[in-house]
């Protein structure tokens, strides 16, 4: 009974020590076995691994590709048009021992701070290099610039035990203080284009109106000319008829013309004329003229 009292605790302690000396390495991670802060072994293959309990500890690092969004950084291309660039990088731990020695106990947070300190200067250096303009950054040449940034960042991140897989530019904007001026310039350009379009439209409208006025004048002139011709032909035909009638019976024609003159002269109820009674105008109004006419018949 007394032996059992000592054996059971000893077994429990032994099992606890045994369990604390065994750890599992996941396929998605790498592990370091540390003893008093010094690296004793590296576990990169998945499976069971062992360490000395109470003396050694296990530090695990994610072996998958990580993403880092950098803070927006201001760059000045060769055309002096300042831009604010927002980028992100993908990276992974390539050398876990070198990574531990570089960042110490700060882990991934410390590594990302160090990596961002590498990326921002590289981005400013590449985008501000000779021959790189704001139009280059916003054109299809942007892909080549990102490759240059990735290569330079990869070389600088090697001492950290990191492999920079890719660097991409997410957004490229103007600084806030330049937006108002840019919008004002764009507005002025659009207003100038609108004024040009209005001027061209007015010019076209003037041409159309001038052509229409010219057409109206030409049509009116032609119609007037045709009317004058027709009127002249009608007058000529009328005069011809009158001449024929006058030639056939001159006395009747004279009588008809006199009646027409009476009708026009004595038109209305208050017509007053002061003439000599012997005037030829009253030839056909005298009774003796009417009698001579009757005798002649």
Coordinates of N, CA and C in Angstrom, one line a residue, residues 67-217:
X67 N 0.7 38.0 -46.4 CA 0.4 39.3 -47.1 C 0.7 40.5 -46.2
X68 N 1.3 41.5 -46.7 CA 1.5 42.7 -46.0 C 1.1 43.9 -46.8
X69 N 0.2 44.7 -46.2 CA -0.3 46.0 -46.8 C 0.6 47.1 -46.2
X70 N 1.3 47.8 -47.1 CA 2.1 48.9 -46.6 C 1.3 50.2 -46.5
X71 N 1.8 51.0 -45.6 CA 1.1 52.3 -45.5 C 1.3 53.1 -46.8
X72 N 0.4 54.0 -47.2 CA 0.6 54.8 -48.4 C 1.8 55.7 -48.3
X73 N 2.6 55.7 -49.3 CA 3.8 56.4 -49.4 C 3.8 57.4 -50.5
X74 N 4.4 58.5 -50.4 CA 4.4 59.6 -51.4 C 5.7 59.5 -52.2
X75 N 5.5 59.5 -53.5 CA 6.7 59.4 -54.4 C 6.6 60.6 -55.4
X76 N 7.8 60.9 -55.9 CA 7.9 62.0 -56.8 C 8.6 61.5 -58.1
X77 N 7.9 61.2 -59.2 CA 8.5 60.7 -60.4 C 9.3 61.8 -61.0
X78 N 10.0 61.5 -62.2 CA 10.9 62.5 -62.8 C 10.2 63.7 -63.4
X79 N 8.8 63.6 -63.6 CA 8.1 64.8 -64.1 C 7.6 65.7 -62.9
X80 N 8.1 65.4 -61.7 CA 7.7 66.2 -60.5 C 6.2 66.2 -60.2
X81 N 5.5 65.3 -60.6 CA 4.1 65.2 -60.3 C 3.9 64.2 -59.2
X82 N 3.8 64.7 -58.0 CA 3.7 63.8 -56.8 C 2.5 62.9 -56.8
X83 N 2.8 61.6 -56.3 CA 1.7 60.6 -56.3 C 1.8 59.9 -54.9
X84 N 0.7 59.4 -54.5 CA 0.6 58.6 -53.3 C 0.3 57.2 -53.7
X85 N 1.2 56.3 -53.3 CA 1.2 54.9 -53.8 C 0.8 54.0 -52.6
X86 N -0.1 53.1 -52.9 CA -0.5 52.1 -51.9 C -0.2 50.8 -52.4
X87 N 0.7 50.0 -51.7 CA 1.2 48.7 -52.2 C 1.0 47.6 -51.2
X88 N 1.1 46.4 -51.7 CA 1.1 45.2 -50.8 C 2.1 44.2 -51.3
X89 N 2.6 43.4 -50.3 CA 3.6 42.5 -50.7 C 3.2 41.1 -50.2
X90 N 3.7 40.1 -50.9 CA 3.5 38.7 -50.4 C 4.9 38.1 -50.1
X91 N 5.0 37.5 -49.0 CA 6.4 37.0 -48.5 C 6.2 35.7 -47.7
X92 N 7.3 35.0 -47.5 CA 7.3 33.8 -46.7 C 8.7 33.7 -46.0
X93 N 8.7 32.9 -44.9 CA 10.0 32.7 -44.2 C 10.8 31.6 -45.0
X94 N 11.9 32.0 -45.5 CA 12.7 31.1 -46.3 C 13.8 30.4 -45.4
X95 N 14.3 31.1 -44.4 CA 15.4 30.6 -43.5 C 14.9 30.9 -42.1
X96 N 14.4 29.9 -41.4 CA 13.8 30.2 -40.1 C 14.9 30.6 -39.1
X97 N 16.1 30.0 -39.2 CA 17.2 30.3 -38.3 C 17.6 31.7 -38.4
X98 N 17.8 32.1 -39.7 CA 18.2 33.5 -40.0 C 17.1 34.5 -39.6
X99 N 15.9 34.1 -39.8 CA 14.7 34.9 -39.4 C 14.7 35.1 -37.9
X100 N 15.0 34.1 -37.1 CA 15.0 34.2 -35.6 C 16.1 35.1 -35.2
X101 N 17.2 35.0 -35.8 CA 18.4 35.8 -35.4 C 18.2 37.2 -35.8
X102 N 17.4 37.5 -36.9 CA 17.2 38.9 -37.3 C 16.2 39.6 -36.5
X103 N 15.1 38.9 -36.2 CA 14.0 39.6 -35.5 C 13.9 39.3 -34.1
X104 N 14.6 38.2 -33.6 CA 14.5 37.9 -32.2 C 13.1 37.4 -31.8
X105 N 12.7 37.8 -30.6 CA 11.5 37.4 -30.1 C 10.3 38.2 -30.6
X106 N 10.5 39.2 -31.5 CA 9.4 40.0 -32.0 C 8.5 39.3 -32.9
X107 N 9.0 38.2 -33.5 CA 8.2 37.4 -34.4 C 7.8 38.1 -35.7
X108 N 6.6 37.7 -36.1 CA 6.1 38.2 -37.4 C 5.8 39.7 -37.4
X109 N 5.4 40.2 -36.2 CA 5.1 41.6 -36.2 C 6.4 42.4 -36.4
X110 N 7.5 42.0 -35.7 CA 8.7 42.7 -35.9 C 9.2 42.5 -37.4
X111 N 9.0 41.3 -37.9 CA 9.4 41.1 -39.3 C 8.7 42.0 -40.3
X112 N 7.4 42.2 -40.1 CA 6.6 43.0 -41.0 C 7.0 44.5 -40.9
X113 N 7.4 44.9 -39.7 CA 7.9 46.3 -39.5 C 9.2 46.5 -40.3
X114 N 10.1 45.5 -40.2 CA 11.3 45.6 -40.9 C 11.1 45.5 -42.4
X115 N 10.2 44.6 -42.8 CA 10.0 44.5 -44.2 C 9.4 45.7 -44.8
X116 N 8.4 46.4 -44.1 CA 7.8 47.6 -44.6 C 8.9 48.7 -44.7
X117 N 9.8 48.7 -43.7 CA 11.0 49.6 -43.8 C 11.8 49.4 -45.0
X118 N 11.8 48.2 -45.6 CA 12.5 47.9 -46.8 C 11.7 48.4 -48.0
X119 N 10.4 48.0 -48.0 CA 9.6 48.2 -49.2 C 9.4 49.7 -49.5
X120 N 9.1 50.5 -48.6 CA 8.8 51.9 -48.8 C 10.0 52.6 -49.5
X121 N 11.2 52.5 -49.0 CA 12.3 53.2 -49.7 C 12.6 52.6 -51.1
X122 N 12.4 51.3 -51.3 CA 12.5 50.7 -52.6 C 11.5 51.3 -53.6
X123 N 10.2 51.4 -53.1 CA 9.2 51.9 -54.0 C 9.5 53.3 -54.4
X124 N 9.9 54.2 -53.4 CA 10.3 55.5 -53.7 C 11.5 55.6 -54.7
X125 N 12.4 54.7 -54.5 CA 13.6 54.8 -55.3 C 13.3 54.4 -56.8
X126 N 12.5 53.3 -57.0 CA 12.2 52.8 -58.3 C 11.3 53.8 -59.0
X127 N 10.2 54.2 -58.3 CA 9.2 55.1 -59.0 C 9.8 56.5 -59.2
X128 N 10.8 56.9 -58.4 CA 11.4 58.2 -58.6 C 12.7 58.2 -59.4
X129 N 13.0 57.0 -60.0 CA 14.3 56.9 -60.8 C 14.1 57.7 -62.1
X130 N 15.2 57.9 -62.8 CA 15.3 58.7 -64.0 C 14.5 57.9 -65.1
X131 N 13.7 58.7 -65.8 CA 12.9 58.2 -66.9 C 11.5 57.6 -66.5
X132 N 11.3 57.6 -65.2 CA 9.9 57.1 -64.7 C 9.1 58.3 -64.5
X133 N 8.0 58.5 -65.2 CA 7.1 59.6 -65.0 C 5.7 59.1 -64.5
X134 N 4.9 60.0 -64.1 CA 3.6 59.6 -63.6 C 2.8 58.9 -64.7
X135 N 3.0 59.2 -65.9 CA 2.3 58.5 -67.0 C 2.8 57.1 -67.1
X136 N 4.1 56.9 -66.9 CA 4.7 55.5 -66.9 C 4.1 54.7 -65.8
X137 N 3.9 55.3 -64.6 CA 3.4 54.5 -63.5 C 1.9 54.1 -63.8
X138 N 1.2 54.9 -64.5 CA -0.2 54.7 -64.8 C -0.4 53.9 -66.1
X139 N 0.6 53.5 -66.8 CA 0.5 52.8 -68.0 C 0.8 51.4 -67.9
X140 N 0.9 50.7 -69.0 CA 1.2 49.3 -69.0 C 2.6 49.0 -68.5
X141 N 3.5 50.0 -68.5 CA 4.9 49.8 -68.0 C 4.9 49.6 -66.5
X142 N 3.7 49.8 -65.9 CA 3.6 49.6 -64.4 C 4.1 48.2 -64.0
X143 N 3.8 47.2 -64.8 CA 4.2 45.8 -64.5 C 5.7 45.6 -64.4
X144 N 6.4 46.3 -65.3 CA 7.9 46.2 -65.2 C 8.4 46.9 -64.0
X145 N 7.8 48.0 -63.6 CA 8.2 48.7 -62.4 C 8.0 47.8 -61.2
X146 N 6.9 47.1 -61.1 CA 6.6 46.2 -60.0 C 7.6 45.1 -59.9
X147 N 8.0 44.6 -61.1 CA 9.1 43.5 -61.1 C 10.4 44.1 -60.5
X148 N 10.7 45.3 -60.9 CA 11.9 45.9 -60.4 C 11.8 46.1 -58.8
X149 N 10.7 46.5 -58.4 CA 10.5 46.7 -56.9 C 10.6 45.4 -56.2
X150 N 10.0 44.3 -56.8 CA 10.0 43.0 -56.2 C 11.5 42.5 -56.1
X151 N 12.2 42.6 -57.2 CA 13.6 42.1 -57.2 C 14.5 42.8 -56.2
X152 N 14.4 44.1 -56.1 CA 15.2 44.9 -55.1 C 14.8 44.6 -53.7
X153 N 13.5 44.5 -53.5 CA 13.0 44.2 -52.1 C 13.4 42.7 -51.7
X154 N 13.4 41.8 -52.7 CA 13.8 40.4 -52.4 C 15.3 40.4 -51.9
X155 N 16.2 41.1 -52.6 CA 17.6 41.1 -52.3 C 17.8 41.7 -50.9
X156 N 17.0 42.8 -50.5 CA 17.2 43.4 -49.3 C 16.6 42.6 -48.1
X157 N 15.6 41.8 -48.4 CA 15.0 41.0 -47.4 C 15.7 39.7 -47.0
X158 N 16.6 39.3 -47.9 CA 17.3 38.0 -47.6 C 18.0 38.0 -46.2
X159 N 18.7 39.1 -45.8 CA 19.3 39.0 -44.4 C 18.2 38.8 -43.3
X160 N 17.0 39.0 -43.6 CA 15.9 38.8 -42.6 C 15.4 37.4 -42.6
X161 N 15.9 36.6 -43.5 CA 15.4 35.2 -43.7 C 14.1 35.2 -44.4
X162 N 13.7 36.2 -45.1 CA 12.4 36.3 -45.8 C 12.6 36.2 -47.3
X163 N 11.7 35.7 -47.9 CA 11.6 35.6 -49.4 C 10.4 36.5 -49.8
X164 N 10.7 37.6 -50.5 CA 9.6 38.4 -51.1 C 9.2 37.8 -52.4
X165 N 7.9 37.3 -52.3 CA 7.4 36.6 -53.5 C 6.9 37.6 -54.6
X166 N 6.2 38.7 -54.1 CA 5.7 39.6 -55.1 C 5.4 40.9 -54.4
X167 N 5.5 42.0 -55.2 CA 5.1 43.3 -54.7 C 4.1 43.9 -55.7
X168 N 3.0 44.4 -55.3 CA 2.0 45.0 -56.2 C 1.6 46.4 -55.8
X169 N 1.3 47.2 -56.8 CA 0.8 48.6 -56.5 C -0.7 48.5 -56.6
X170 N -1.4 48.7 -55.5 CA -2.8 48.7 -55.4 C -3.5 49.9 -56.0
X171 N -3.1 51.1 -55.5 CA -3.6 52.3 -55.9 C -2.6 53.4 -56.1
X172 N -2.8 54.3 -57.0 CA -1.9 55.4 -57.3 C -2.8 56.6 -57.4
X173 N -2.7 57.5 -56.4 CA -3.5 58.7 -56.3 C -2.7 59.9 -56.2
X174 N -3.3 61.1 -56.4 CA -2.7 62.3 -56.1 C -2.8 62.7 -54.7
X175 N -1.8 63.4 -54.1 CA -1.9 63.9 -52.8 C -3.2 64.7 -52.6
X176 N -3.7 64.7 -51.3 CA -4.9 65.4 -51.0 C -4.9 66.9 -51.4
X177 N -3.7 67.5 -51.1 CA -3.6 68.9 -51.4 C -3.6 69.3 -52.9
X178 N -3.3 68.3 -53.7 CA -3.3 68.5 -55.2 C -4.6 68.2 -55.9
X179 N -5.5 67.5 -55.1 CA -6.7 67.1 -55.8 C -7.6 68.3 -56.2
X180 N -7.7 69.3 -55.4 CA -8.5 70.5 -55.8 C -8.0 71.2 -57.0
X181 N -6.7 71.3 -57.0 CA -6.1 72.0 -58.2 C -6.2 71.1 -59.5
X182 N -6.1 69.8 -59.3 CA -6.3 68.9 -60.4 C -7.7 68.9 -60.9
X183 N -8.7 68.9 -60.0 CA -10.1 68.9 -60.4 C -10.4 70.2 -61.1
X184 N -9.8 71.4 -60.5 CA -10.1 72.7 -61.2 C -9.5 72.7 -62.6
X185 N -8.3 72.1 -62.8 CA -7.7 72.1 -64.1 C -8.6 71.2 -65.1
X186 N -9.0 70.1 -64.5 CA -9.9 69.2 -65.4 C -11.2 69.9 -65.7
X187 N -11.8 70.6 -64.7 CA -13.0 71.4 -65.0 C -12.8 72.4 -66.0
X188 N -11.7 73.2 -65.9 CA -11.4 74.2 -66.9 C -11.2 73.6 -68.3
X189 N -10.5 72.4 -68.4 CA -10.4 71.8 -69.7 C -11.7 71.4 -70.3
X190 N -12.6 70.8 -69.4 CA -13.9 70.4 -69.9 C -14.7 71.6 -70.4
X191 N -14.6 72.7 -69.6 CA -15.3 73.9 -70.0 C -14.8 74.5 -71.3
X192 N -13.5 74.4 -71.5 CA -12.9 74.9 -72.7 C -13.4 74.1 -73.9
X193 N -13.4 72.7 -73.7 CA -13.9 71.8 -74.7 C -15.4 72.1 -75.0
X194 N -16.2 72.4 -74.0 CA -17.6 72.7 -74.2 C -17.8 74.0 -74.9
X195 N -16.9 75.0 -74.6 CA -17.0 76.3 -75.3 C -16.6 76.1 -76.8
X196 N -15.6 75.3 -77.1 CA -15.2 75.0 -78.4 C -16.4 74.3 -79.2
X197 N -17.0 73.4 -78.5 CA -18.2 72.7 -79.2 C -19.3 73.6 -79.4
X198 N -19.6 74.5 -78.5 CA -20.6 75.5 -78.6 C -20.3 76.5 -79.8
X199 N -19.0 76.9 -79.9 CA -18.6 77.8 -80.9 C -18.8 77.1 -82.3
X200 N -18.3 75.8 -82.4 CA -18.5 75.1 -83.6 C -19.9 74.9 -84.0
X201 N -20.8 74.7 -83.0 CA -22.2 74.6 -83.2 C -22.8 75.9 -83.7
X202 N -22.4 77.0 -83.1 CA -22.9 78.3 -83.5 C -22.5 78.6 -85.0
X203 N -21.2 78.2 -85.3 CA -20.7 78.5 -86.6 C -21.5 77.7 -87.6
X204 N -21.8 76.4 -87.3 CA -22.6 75.5 -88.2 C -24.0 76.1 -88.4
X205 N -24.5 76.6 -87.2 CA -25.9 77.1 -87.3 C -25.9 78.4 -88.2
X206 N -24.9 79.2 -88.0 CA -24.8 80.4 -88.9 C -24.8 80.0 -90.4
X207 N -24.0 79.0 -90.7 CA -23.9 78.6 -92.1 C -25.2 78.1 -92.6
X208 N -25.9 77.3 -91.7 CA -27.2 76.8 -92.1 C -28.2 77.9 -92.3
X209 N -28.2 78.9 -91.3 CA -29.2 80.0 -91.5 C -28.8 80.8 -92.7
X210 N -27.5 81.1 -93.0 CA -27.2 81.9 -94.1 C -27.6 81.2 -95.4
X211 N -27.4 79.8 -95.4 CA -27.8 79.1 -96.6 C -29.3 79.1 -96.8
X212 N -30.0 79.0 -95.7 CA -31.5 79.1 -95.8 C -32.0 80.4 -96.2
X213 N -31.3 81.5 -95.7 CA -31.7 82.9 -96.1 C -31.4 83.0 -97.6
X214 N -30.3 82.5 -98.0 CA -29.9 82.7 -99.4 C -30.9 81.9 -100.3
X215 N -31.3 80.7 -99.8 CA -32.3 79.9 -100.6 C -33.6 80.6 -100.7
X216 N -34.0 81.3 -99.6 CA -35.3 82.0 -99.6 C -35.3 83.2 -100.6
X217 N -34.1 83.9 -100.5 CA -34.0 85.0 -101.5 C -34.0 84.6 -102.9

